[in-house]
Protein backbone atom coordinates (compact mmCIF):
# COMPACT_ATOMS: atom_id res chain seq x y z
CA MET A 1 46.52 104.35 24.48
CA GLU A 2 43.18 102.26 23.12
CA THR A 3 45.70 98.99 22.25
CA PHE A 4 46.35 98.91 26.29
CA ILE A 5 43.11 100.04 27.17
CA GLN A 6 41.41 96.86 25.10
CA HIS A 7 44.06 94.79 26.45
CA ALA A 8 43.10 95.31 29.73
CA ARG A 9 39.79 94.57 28.95
CA GLY A 10 40.23 91.43 27.67
CA LEU A 11 42.16 91.02 30.37
CA THR A 12 39.36 91.39 33.12
CA ALA A 13 37.24 89.24 31.01
CA ARG A 14 39.47 86.02 30.79
CA ILE A 15 40.22 86.41 34.90
CA ALA A 16 36.21 86.93 34.76
CA ASP A 17 35.32 83.51 33.04
CA ARG A 18 38.21 81.23 34.37
CA ARG A 19 38.68 79.59 37.99
CA GLU A 20 42.22 78.93 37.31
CA GLU A 21 43.13 82.34 36.29
CA ARG A 22 40.78 83.87 39.12
CA GLU A 23 42.78 81.64 41.94
CA THR A 24 45.86 82.88 40.73
CA PHE A 25 45.54 86.40 40.54
CA GLY A 26 43.60 85.72 43.83
CA ARG A 27 46.50 84.01 45.89
CA LEU A 28 48.80 87.41 44.74
CA ALA A 29 46.52 89.52 47.12
CA ASN A 30 47.93 87.70 49.90
CA GLY A 31 51.54 88.36 49.42
CA GLN A 32 54.65 87.87 46.56
CA SER A 33 57.31 85.44 47.04
CA PRO A 34 59.29 85.97 43.24
CA LEU A 35 61.66 83.54 42.34
CA ALA A 36 64.04 85.93 40.77
CA LEU A 37 64.97 89.47 41.09
CA PHE A 38 65.01 90.77 37.36
CA ILE A 39 67.25 93.64 36.51
CA THR A 40 66.73 94.32 32.78
CA CYS A 41 66.68 97.98 30.63
CA SER A 42 63.85 99.90 30.52
CA ASP A 43 63.69 99.45 26.52
CA SER A 44 60.14 98.05 25.24
CA ARG A 45 61.79 95.34 23.24
CA VAL A 46 62.72 93.73 26.55
CA ILE A 47 59.91 91.99 28.22
CA PRO A 48 60.90 89.73 31.12
CA SER A 49 57.78 87.34 30.96
CA LEU A 50 58.53 86.46 27.54
CA ILE A 51 62.04 86.04 27.83
CA THR A 52 61.68 83.48 30.92
CA GLY A 53 58.26 82.19 30.42
CA ALA A 54 57.65 83.82 34.04
CA ARG A 55 53.90 83.74 35.03
CA PRO A 56 52.18 86.83 37.78
CA GLY A 57 54.10 87.35 40.92
CA GLU A 58 57.71 84.95 39.49
CA LEU A 59 60.10 87.88 38.40
CA PHE A 60 60.61 91.25 40.82
CA GLU A 61 62.15 93.53 38.48
CA LEU A 62 64.05 96.34 38.30
CA ARG A 63 64.44 98.46 35.27
CA THR A 64 67.00 101.48 34.48
CA ALA A 65 68.39 102.72 31.49
CA GLY A 66 70.84 99.89 30.06
CA ASN A 67 70.14 97.81 33.22
CA ALA A 68 72.44 100.30 35.41
CA VAL A 69 73.24 99.29 39.05
CA PRO A 70 74.52 102.49 40.79
CA VAL A 71 77.96 101.66 42.75
CA TYR A 72 77.17 100.77 45.98
CA GLN A 73 78.79 103.62 48.86
CA GLU A 74 78.76 103.75 52.31
CA GLY A 75 75.97 106.62 52.82
CA MET A 76 75.16 106.44 49.29
CA ALA A 77 71.68 108.53 48.81
CA ALA A 78 68.42 106.44 48.83
CA SER A 79 67.72 105.47 45.20
CA SER A 80 64.95 103.15 43.67
CA GLU A 81 67.89 101.18 42.33
CA ALA A 82 69.43 100.42 46.07
CA ALA A 83 65.48 100.22 47.56
CA THR A 84 64.54 97.35 45.43
CA ILE A 85 67.78 95.35 45.49
CA GLU A 86 67.82 95.71 49.05
CA TYR A 87 63.74 94.65 49.51
CA ALA A 88 64.58 91.38 47.49
CA MET A 89 67.53 90.39 49.07
CA ARG A 90 66.37 91.16 53.22
CA VAL A 91 62.44 91.01 52.38
CA LEU A 92 61.30 88.99 49.72
CA ARG A 93 64.42 87.10 49.81
CA VAL A 94 64.85 85.64 46.28
CA ALA A 95 67.22 82.97 45.52
CA ASP A 96 68.28 84.50 42.02
CA ILE A 97 69.15 87.89 40.72
CA VAL A 98 69.58 87.81 37.07
CA VAL A 99 70.67 91.11 34.92
CA CYS A 100 69.87 90.98 31.67
CA GLY A 101 71.23 93.17 28.68
CA HIS A 102 70.25 92.93 25.62
CA SER A 103 71.49 94.11 21.39
CA HIS A 104 71.00 97.16 19.80
CA CYS A 105 70.52 98.77 23.70
CA GLY A 106 70.30 102.57 23.31
CA ALA A 107 71.95 102.86 26.20
CA VAL A 108 74.77 101.26 26.25
CA GLY A 109 75.46 101.66 22.48
CA ALA A 110 75.54 105.60 22.99
CA LYS A 111 77.95 105.50 25.34
CA ALA A 112 80.01 102.88 23.35
CA ARG A 113 80.36 105.07 20.31
CA ARG A 114 81.01 108.25 22.60
CA GLU A 115 77.45 110.06 20.87
CA ASP A 116 76.63 113.06 21.82
CA LEU A 117 73.96 113.41 24.08
CA THR A 118 73.69 117.30 24.75
CA GLY A 119 70.15 117.23 23.76
CA ALA A 120 69.47 114.66 26.31
CA PRO A 121 70.60 116.11 29.37
CA ALA A 122 69.31 113.94 31.62
CA VAL A 123 70.16 110.30 29.76
CA ARG A 124 74.11 112.15 29.28
CA ASP A 125 74.54 112.11 33.15
CA TRP A 126 72.46 109.04 33.39
CA LEU A 127 75.19 107.03 31.13
CA ALA A 128 78.22 109.36 32.70
CA LEU A 129 77.65 108.03 35.94
CA GLN A 130 76.37 104.43 35.34
CA LEU A 131 78.16 103.02 32.68
CA SER A 132 81.75 102.45 32.66
CA ASP A 133 84.19 104.47 30.30
CA ASP A 134 86.32 100.92 29.36
CA LEU A 135 83.35 100.05 27.47
CA PRO A 136 84.76 98.47 24.39
CA ALA A 137 84.37 101.23 21.19
CA ASP A 138 81.86 98.86 19.24
CA GLY A 139 80.48 100.55 15.92
CA GLU A 140 77.81 97.94 15.39
CA PRO A 141 74.36 98.21 15.89
CA ALA A 142 73.88 95.00 18.21
CA ALA A 143 77.06 96.54 20.55
CA ALA A 144 77.12 92.87 21.57
CA ALA A 145 80.67 93.00 22.55
CA ALA A 146 79.92 96.39 24.87
CA VAL A 147 76.71 95.55 26.08
CA GLN A 148 78.26 92.12 27.07
CA ARG A 149 81.33 93.66 29.23
CA HIS A 150 78.27 96.09 30.60
CA VAL A 151 76.65 93.01 32.05
CA THR A 152 79.37 91.32 33.49
CA GLN A 153 80.54 94.93 35.40
CA GLN A 154 76.90 95.07 36.94
CA VAL A 155 77.01 91.91 38.17
CA ALA A 156 80.04 92.80 39.71
CA ARG A 157 78.92 95.59 41.56
CA LEU A 158 76.14 93.94 42.83
CA ARG A 159 78.68 92.15 44.89
CA GLY A 160 79.45 95.21 46.35
CA TYR A 161 75.89 95.58 47.96
CA PRO A 162 76.10 94.64 51.67
CA CYS A 163 72.39 92.95 51.12
CA VAL A 164 73.53 90.66 48.25
CA ARG A 165 77.16 90.17 49.62
CA GLU A 166 75.51 88.54 52.95
CA ARG A 167 73.34 86.66 51.29
CA LEU A 168 76.34 85.11 48.62
CA ASP A 169 78.28 84.94 51.73
CA ALA A 170 75.63 82.46 53.37
CA GLY A 171 74.99 80.31 49.93
CA GLU A 172 71.67 81.72 49.49
CA VAL A 173 71.44 83.79 45.91
CA ARG A 174 73.27 83.03 43.08
CA LEU A 175 74.40 85.76 40.18
CA HIS A 176 73.81 85.57 36.52
CA GLY A 177 74.87 87.33 33.68
CA TRP A 178 72.39 87.14 30.50
CA PHE A 179 72.43 88.72 26.78
CA TYR A 180 69.24 88.80 25.31
CA GLU A 181 69.37 89.47 21.41
CA VAL A 182 66.53 91.16 20.29
CA HIS A 183 66.45 90.36 16.46
CA THR A 184 65.97 86.63 17.42
CA GLY A 185 65.05 86.12 20.33
CA SER A 186 67.86 83.97 21.89
CA VAL A 187 69.39 84.52 25.66
CA SER A 188 73.35 83.19 26.50
CA ALA A 189 74.15 82.98 29.97
CA HIS A 190 77.65 84.32 31.16
CA GLN A 191 79.86 81.63 32.26
CA PRO A 192 82.66 83.28 34.65
CA ALA A 193 84.79 80.05 34.43
CA THR A 194 85.76 80.86 30.52
CA ASP A 195 84.52 84.62 30.71
CA ALA A 196 82.06 84.15 27.87
CA PHE A 197 78.53 84.55 27.20
CA LEU A 198 77.30 81.14 26.03
CA PRO A 199 73.28 79.66 24.95
CA LEU A 200 70.92 78.97 27.55
């Protein structure tokens, strides 16, 4: 915790010393207009601003175990995920949505390897509800094939949300599926025409 406190103190000092930083943060107080909704895993090795180079205020983030997007159902119970997606679409009106999966994903890997998660029942139940049973069996630590399939499934799920569909139909938003390799730092994007992930 001391490391985080020191970082926060350093950031505060840098902002106080630099007029440009003060102006940037001052503008953020007036509201936000992010460029994209970035949906990714809760994994601490995945840092959206590092991957994209985004500055404060440029990404609206949704982080869930396994970057899972719940299936939209009419009359579904309110959820943080659905509220975040709706806010990004109807209030912030972001122009892009990125679903970013990553190599060595514990959630997707556990599902793909059919691991016994009885000792972590909340995790077990989340994965059972939100991750597909048809992910390819993948014994590799990176679980790349399973993660990439999972990413395309989450992009497809987004299309089921009325707030996303209406913006898609109007040509006002674009959907992207990304795969981030934690061991190399490289990012690949899904190409629907070939159903392949190719380097950005």
